[in-house]
């Protein structure tokens, strides 16, 4: 399928913000359970923690302090902490949505870790001291601000609550972009992280150049939408309800338009789609700012990991990977079209040159593992998350005393 058709699919989804559906939809209410509801329903202890950033945002972070079968339902002093950060259009719910045997949050809690799951600004779990979400200024951010403000405040909150000096970091896609932006702008936070595990890191995404060129330069989607008073990308509730009840929950794969569109962007892996979880995934589709789209577009168009300053065609201030003084693990999917293997290897080579690369590896040599599989694959528990426990233990043993 041509790049134009791919773009049209995305345009149609975003354009539903201005459509008016009047037909009532009977949506499964449990699909809309919050992250804390999901965690509690699964039998795990859960806590909410408010994170205040320097520039006025208030972020709700979710903690799983103990495993489901733990004798103690609260965190024990000195327990090793792991922070997980989500990708674009995601939230903390992405790491508990697949259930106790598959989701990373539960698996790490059952392995004895103190699990903290972040929420960046823009998600349903965020607000601002003075700005309502209807204000365009609320949405004036990209992963640059996640790295400059959100992650530092989140890390400080964890260390303050636990009394620990360091935390293990796991970033998925945008969670990795934010991490490396942070180590450039806030290098003092290197000393607060044991090691960084980066899954499908959103650093180099040049293969998406044609897509972003069409969206940002040909049709100028962000400018068009801002002119209509639409400050952010979102999946409107009326359209989401229709997708959940009809289009995206058909039984036959050949009739599943949502699956086909998603795999155009993420990579083909139809046998790993769990249709029972699809409604929950759609219900958790989070809004994103136009600057986030523009920033990733700039990464794709220039091929350089830099700030958004200076327009789309010229690199801004380069985020210096040499400032990362944290051991890094990179995990990529062999069939990831958004953050392909070659781009992860490029990142690994640059980090290896600085001495900070601990390991670069595919997901269990799974040939079809794509970008979405990191969170939502049927077998994500066995092929990624359970083996990741051993990796985390090894990283703590190697680097926690440094």
Coordinates of C-alpha atoms in Angstrom, one line a residue:
X1 CA 0.0 0.0 0.0
X2 CA 1.4 3.4 -0.9
X3 CA 2.5 6.0 1.6
X4 CA -0.4 8.2 0.6
X5 CA -3.0 5.6 1.5
X6 CA -1.3 5.1 4.9
X7 CA -1.5 8.8 5.5
X8 CA -5.1 9.0 4.5
X9 CA -5.9 6.3 7.0
X10 CA -4.3 8.4 9.8
X11 CA -6.0 11.6 8.6
X12 CA -9.4 9.9 8.7
X13 CA -8.9 8.7 12.3
X14 CA -7.7 12.2 13.4
X15 CA -10.4 13.9 11.5
X16 CA -13.1 12.1 13.4
X17 CA -12.6 14.8 16.1
X18 CA -14.8 17.1 14.0
X19 CA -17.5 14.5 13.2
X20 CA -20.7 14.1 15.1
X21 CA -22.0 10.6 15.7
X22 CA -25.5 10.5 17.1
X23 CA -26.1 6.8 17.2
X24 CA -25.8 5.5 20.8
X25 CA -23.2 2.8 21.4
X26 CA -23.4 0.2 24.1
X27 CA -19.8 0.0 25.1
X28 CA -18.4 -2.6 27.5
X29 CA -17.8 -0.4 30.6
X30 CA -15.0 -2.6 31.9
X31 CA -13.0 -1.6 28.8
X32 CA -12.7 1.8 30.3
X33 CA -11.4 0.8 33.7
X34 CA -8.6 3.0 34.9
X35 CA -5.1 1.6 35.5
X36 CA -5.6 1.5 39.2
X37 CA -8.9 -0.3 38.8
X38 CA -7.2 -2.9 36.5
X39 CA -4.4 -3.4 39.0
X40 CA -6.8 -3.7 42.0
X41 CA -9.1 -6.1 40.1
X42 CA -6.2 -8.3 39.3
X43 CA -5.5 -8.7 43.0
X44 CA -2.5 -6.5 43.4
X45 CA -1.9 -3.6 45.8
X46 CA -1.8 -0.2 44.1
X47 CA -1.0 3.3 45.0
X48 CA -1.4 6.7 43.3
X49 CA 1.3 9.3 43.6
X50 CA 1.1 12.9 42.4
X51 CA 4.2 14.3 40.7
X52 CA 4.6 18.1 40.4
X53 CA 6.8 19.4 37.6
X54 CA 8.8 22.6 37.7
X55 CA 6.5 24.1 35.0
X56 CA 3.2 23.4 36.7
X57 CA 2.0 20.1 35.4
X58 CA 0.6 17.5 37.8
X59 CA 1.2 13.9 36.8
X60 CA -0.4 10.8 38.5
X61 CA 2.0 7.9 38.8
X62 CA 0.9 4.4 39.6
X63 CA 2.8 2.1 42.0
X64 CA 2.5 -1.7 42.4
X65 CA 4.5 -2.1 45.7
X66 CA 4.3 -5.8 46.0
X67 CA 3.3 -9.0 44.1
X68 CA -0.2 -10.5 44.2
X69 CA 0.9 -13.3 46.5
X70 CA 3.2 -11.3 48.6
X71 CA 2.8 -11.7 52.4
X72 CA 3.2 -7.9 52.7
X73 CA 1.0 -5.7 50.6
X74 CA 3.1 -2.6 51.0
X75 CA 6.6 -1.9 49.8
X76 CA 9.5 -3.1 52.0
X77 CA 12.3 -0.6 52.8
X78 CA 15.2 -1.0 50.4
X79 CA 13.3 -3.0 47.9
X80 CA 14.7 -2.3 44.4
X81 CA 12.5 0.1 42.3
X82 CA 11.8 -0.1 38.6
X83 CA 10.3 2.9 36.7
X84 CA 8.4 2.2 33.4
X85 CA 7.6 4.9 30.9
X86 CA 5.1 4.7 28.1
X87 CA 5.1 5.6 24.4
X88 CA 3.1 8.0 22.3
X89 CA -0.7 7.7 22.7
X90 CA 0.0 5.5 25.7
X91 CA -0.3 5.6 29.5
X92 CA 0.4 3.6 32.6
X93 CA -2.5 1.3 31.7
X94 CA -0.5 -0.1 28.8
X95 CA 1.7 -2.1 31.2
X96 CA -1.1 -3.8 33.1
X97 CA -3.7 -4.3 30.3
X98 CA -2.7 -7.8 29.3
X99 CA -3.2 -9.3 32.8
X100 CA -0.9 -10.9 35.4
X101 CA 0.7 -13.5 33.2
X102 CA 1.6 -11.1 30.4
X103 CA 1.9 -7.5 31.5
X104 CA 5.2 -6.1 32.5
X105 CA 3.9 -4.3 35.6
X106 CA 2.5 -7.4 37.2
X107 CA 5.4 -9.7 36.2
X108 CA 8.0 -7.3 37.8
X109 CA 5.9 -7.0 41.0
X110 CA 5.6 -10.7 41.3
X111 CA 9.4 -11.0 40.8
X112 CA 9.9 -8.8 43.9
X113 CA 10.4 -5.4 42.5
X114 CA 8.8 -2.1 43.6
X115 CA 7.1 -1.1 40.4
X116 CA 6.4 2.5 39.4
X117 CA 4.6 3.3 36.1
X118 CA 4.9 6.9 34.9
X119 CA 2.4 9.1 33.1
X120 CA 3.7 11.9 30.9
X121 CA 1.9 15.2 30.5
X122 CA -1.1 15.0 28.1
X123 CA -2.5 11.7 29.3
X124 CA -5.8 11.3 31.1
X125 CA -3.7 11.2 34.3
X126 CA -2.3 14.6 33.9
X127 CA -3.4 18.2 34.6
X128 CA -1.9 21.6 35.2
X129 CA -2.0 24.0 38.2
X130 CA -3.5 26.8 36.1
X131 CA -4.1 25.7 32.5
X132 CA -7.2 23.7 31.5
X133 CA -6.8 21.0 28.9
X134 CA -8.9 23.2 26.6
X135 CA -6.1 25.8 26.5
X136 CA -3.7 25.6 23.6
X137 CA -0.8 26.3 26.0
X138 CA -1.5 23.1 27.9
X139 CA -0.5 21.2 24.7
X140 CA 2.7 23.2 24.0
X141 CA 5.1 20.3 24.6
X142 CA 6.8 17.3 23.0
X143 CA 9.1 14.6 24.4
X144 CA 11.6 17.5 25.0
X145 CA 9.5 18.6 28.0
X146 CA 9.0 15.0 29.1
X147 CA 12.8 14.7 29.4
X148 CA 13.4 18.2 30.8
X149 CA 10.6 18.2 33.4
X150 CA 8.4 15.1 33.7
X151 CA 11.1 12.4 34.1
X152 CA 13.2 14.3 36.6
X153 CA 10.2 15.1 38.7
X154 CA 9.0 11.5 38.5
X155 CA 12.4 10.1 39.5
X156 CA 12.7 12.5 42.4
X157 CA 9.3 11.4 43.6
X158 CA 10.2 7.8 43.6
X159 CA 13.5 8.4 45.4
X160 CA 11.8 10.6 48.0
X161 CA 9.1 8.1 48.8
X162 CA 11.4 5.0 48.9
X163 CA 14.5 6.5 50.4
X164 CA 16.5 4.9 47.6
X165 CA 19.4 6.6 45.7
X166 CA 18.7 5.0 42.3
X167 CA 16.0 3.5 40.2
X168 CA 16.0 1.1 37.2
X169 CA 14.5 2.7 34.1
X170 CA 12.5 1.0 31.4
X171 CA 11.4 3.2 28.5
X172 CA 9.2 2.1 25.6
X173 CA 9.4 4.1 22.3
X174 CA 8.7 7.7 23.4
X175 CA 9.9 6.7 26.9
X176 CA 13.3 6.2 25.4
X177 CA 13.2 9.5 23.5
X178 CA 12.4 11.3 26.7
X179 CA 15.2 9.4 28.6
X180 CA 18.0 10.4 26.2
X181 CA 16.6 14.0 26.0
X182 CA 16.8 14.0 29.9
X183 CA 20.4 12.8 30.1
X184 CA 21.4 15.6 27.7
X185 CA 19.5 18.4 29.4
X186 CA 19.6 17.2 33.0
X187 CA 22.8 15.1 33.2
X188 CA 22.7 15.1 37.0
X189 CA 20.0 12.5 36.7
X190 CA 22.5 10.0 35.3
X191 CA 23.5 9.5 39.0
X192 CA 19.9 8.5 40.0
X193 CA 19.5 5.6 37.5
X194 CA 21.0 2.2 37.8
X195 CA 20.6 1.3 34.1
X196 CA 18.3 2.1 31.3
X197 CA 16.4 -0.6 29.3
X198 CA 15.1 0.9 26.0
X199 CA 12.4 -1.1 24.1
X200 CA 11.8 0.0 20.5
X201 CA 13.7 3.3 21.2
X202 CA 12.2 6.3 19.4
X203 CA 15.6 8.0 18.6
X204 CA 16.2 7.4 14.9
X205 CA 13.1 6.9 12.7
X206 CA 14.3 8.0 9.3
X207 CA 12.4 5.2 7.5
X208 CA 9.2 7.1 8.3
X209 CA 10.4 10.2 6.5
X210 CA 7.9 10.0 3.6
X211 CA 5.0 9.6 6.0
X212 CA 5.9 12.6 8.1
X213 CA 6.8 14.7 5.0
X214 CA 3.3 14.2 3.7
X215 CA 1.6 14.9 7.0
X216 CA 3.7 17.9 8.1
X217 CA 4.8 19.5 4.8
X218 CA 2.4 18.5 2.1
X219 CA -1.0 18.7 3.8
X220 CA 0.4 20.5 6.9
X221 CA -2.0 18.7 9.2
X222 CA -1.0 20.4 12.5
X223 CA -1.5 23.8 11.1
X224 CA -4.9 22.8 9.6
X225 CA -6.1 21.4 12.9
X226 CA -4.8 24.3 15.0
X227 CA -6.7 26.7 12.7
X228 CA -9.9 24.8 13.6
X229 CA -9.2 25.1 17.3
X230 CA -8.1 21.5 17.7
X231 CA -5.1 21.6 20.0
X232 CA -4.1 17.9 20.1
X233 CA -4.5 14.6 18.4
X234 CA -7.1 12.3 19.9
X235 CA -9.5 9.5 19.2
X236 CA -12.9 11.1 20.1
X237 CA -15.1 9.1 22.5
X238 CA -17.9 8.7 19.9
X239 CA -15.6 7.3 17.3
X240 CA -13.8 5.2 19.8
X241 CA -17.1 3.6 20.9
X242 CA -18.0 2.7 17.4
X243 CA -14.6 1.1 16.8
X244 CA -14.8 -0.9 20.1
X245 CA -18.3 -2.2 19.3
X246 CA -18.1 -2.8 15.6
X247 CA -15.1 -2.1 13.3
X248 CA -12.3 -3.3 15.6
X249 CA -13.9 -6.2 17.2
X250 CA -14.9 -8.4 14.2
X251 CA -14.1 -12.1 14.6
X252 CA -12.4 -12.7 11.3
X253 CA -8.9 -11.2 10.7
X254 CA -9.7 -10.6 7.0
X255 CA -12.5 -8.2 8.1
X256 CA -10.5 -6.4 10.8
X257 CA -9.8 -3.0 9.4
X258 CA -8.2 -1.7 12.6
X259 CA -5.7 -4.6 12.6
X260 CA -4.8 -3.9 9.0
X261 CA -4.2 -0.2 9.6
X262 CA -2.2 -0.7 12.8
X263 CA 0.0 -3.2 11.1
X264 CA 0.7 -0.9 8.1
X265 CA 2.5 1.3 10.6
X266 CA 3.8 -1.1 13.3
X267 CA 4.6 -4.2 11.2
X268 CA 2.7 -7.4 10.4
X269 CA 2.1 -9.9 13.2
X270 CA -1.6 -10.9 13.0
X271 CA -1.3 -14.1 15.1
X272 CA -0.2 -12.0 18.1
X273 CA -3.3 -9.9 18.3
X274 CA -5.6 -10.7 21.2
X275 CA -9.1 -9.6 20.1
X276 CA -10.4 -9.9 23.6
X277 CA -8.0 -7.1 24.7
X278 CA -8.6 -4.8 21.7
X279 CA -11.5 -2.9 23.3
X280 CA -9.3 -2.1 26.3
X281 CA -6.5 -0.9 24.1
X282 CA -8.8 1.4 22.2
X283 CA -10.3 2.7 25.4
X284 CA -6.9 3.8 26.5
X285 CA -5.9 5.6 23.4
X286 CA -4.4 8.8 24.9
X287 CA -4.2 12.3 23.3
X288 CA -0.9 13.7 22.0
X289 CA 0.1 17.3 21.2
X290 CA 0.8 18.4 17.6
X291 CA 4.3 19.3 18.7
X292 CA 4.9 15.6 19.5
X293 CA 3.9 14.7 15.9
X294 CA 6.1 17.6 14.6
X295 CA 9.1 16.6 16.8
X296 CA 9.0 13.0 15.6
X297 CA 8.6 14.3 12.1
X298 CA 11.7 16.3 12.4
X299 CA 13.6 13.2 13.7
X300 CA 12.4 11.3 10.6
X301 CA 13.1 14.1 8.1
X302 CA 16.5 15.1 9.3
X303 CA 17.7 11.7 10.6
X304 CA 19.1 13.5 13.6
X305 CA 18.1 13.2 17.3
X306 CA 17.7 16.9 18.0
X307 CA 15.3 19.4 19.5
X308 CA 12.4 20.9 17.6
X309 CA 14.0 24.3 17.2
X310 CA 14.6 25.7 13.8
X311 CA 11.9 24.1 11.7
X312 CA 11.4 20.7 10.2
X313 CA 14.3 20.5 7.7
X314 CA 17.2 21.7 9.8
X315 CA 18.4 19.9 13.0
X316 CA 17.9 21.8 16.2
X317 CA 20.1 21.4 19.2
X318 CA 21.4 17.9 19.1
X319 CA 20.7 15.7 22.1
X320 CA 24.2 14.6 23.0
X321 CA 24.3 10.8 23.6
X322 CA 27.7 11.2 25.1
X323 CA 26.1 12.8 28.1
X324 CA 24.4 9.5 28.9
X325 CA 26.5 7.9 31.6
X326 CA 24.0 5.1 32.3
X327 CA 24.5 1.5 31.2
X328 CA 22.0 1.0 28.3
X329 CA 20.2 -2.1 27.1
X330 CA 18.4 -1.8 23.7
X331 CA 15.7 -4.3 22.7
X332 CA 14.3 -4.2 19.2
X333 CA 11.6 -6.0 17.2
X334 CA 12.7 -7.7 14.0
X335 CA 9.6 -6.5 12.2
X336 CA 9.2 -3.1 13.8
X337 CA 8.4 -0.6 11.0
X338 CA 8.4 2.5 13.3
X339 CA 11.7 2.0 15.0
X340 CA 13.4 -0.6 12.8
X341 CA 16.3 -2.9 13.7
X342 CA 18.8 -0.8 11.6
X343 CA 17.9 2.3 13.6
X344 CA 18.3 0.5 16.9
X345 CA 21.7 -0.8 15.8
X346 CA 22.7 2.7 14.8
X347 CA 21.8 3.9 18.3
X348 CA 23.7 0.9 19.8
X349 CA 26.8 1.7 17.9
X350 CA 26.8 5.3 19.1
X351 CA 26.4 4.2 22.7
X352 CA 29.0 1.5 22.3
X353 CA 31.5 4.2 21.2
X354 CA 30.9 6.0 24.5
X355 CA 31.2 2.8 26.5
X356 CA 27.6 2.9 27.8
X357 CA 26.1 0.0 25.8
X358 CA 25.5 -3.0 27.9
X359 CA 23.6 -5.1 25.4
X360 CA 21.6 -4.8 22.1
X361 CA 19.2 -7.7 21.3
X362 CA 16.1 -8.6 19.4
X363 CA 13.0 -10.0 21.1
X364 CA 13.8 -13.7 21.4
X365 CA 14.6 -13.8 17.7
X366 CA 10.9 -13.5 17.0
X367 CA 10.8 -12.7 13.2
X368 CA 7.5 -10.9 13.2
X369 CA 7.8 -9.0 16.5
X370 CA 6.5 -5.4 15.7
X371 CA 6.3 -2.1 17.5
X372 CA 2.9 -2.8 19.2
X373 CA 3.9 -6.3 20.3
X374 CA 6.2 -4.8 23.0
X375 CA 3.0 -4.1 25.0
X376 CA 0.1 -6.0 23.4
X377 CA 1.3 -9.3 21.9
X378 CA -0.5 -12.5 23.0
X379 CA 2.8 -14.0 24.0
X380 CA 4.5 -10.9 25.3
X381 CA 4.8 -12.4 28.8
X382 CA 6.8 -15.4 27.7
X383 CA 8.9 -13.9 24.9
X384 CA 9.7 -10.5 26.4
X385 CA 8.6 -9.7 29.9
X386 CA 9.5 -12.8 31.8
X387 CA 13.0 -13.0 30.3
X388 CA 13.3 -9.2 31.1
X389 CA 13.2 -10.1 34.8
X390 CA 16.5 -11.9 34.5
X391 CA 18.0 -9.0 32.6
X392 CA 16.9 -6.5 35.3
X393 CA 18.4 -8.7 38.1
X394 CA 21.6 -8.9 36.2
X395 CA 21.7 -5.1 35.7
X396 CA 21.1 -4.5 39.4
X397 CA 23.9 -7.0 40.3
X398 CA 26.3 -5.3 37.9
X399 CA 25.7 -1.6 38.4
X400 CA 23.7 -0.9 41.5
X401 CA 26.7 -0.5 43.7
X402 CA 28.4 1.9 41.2

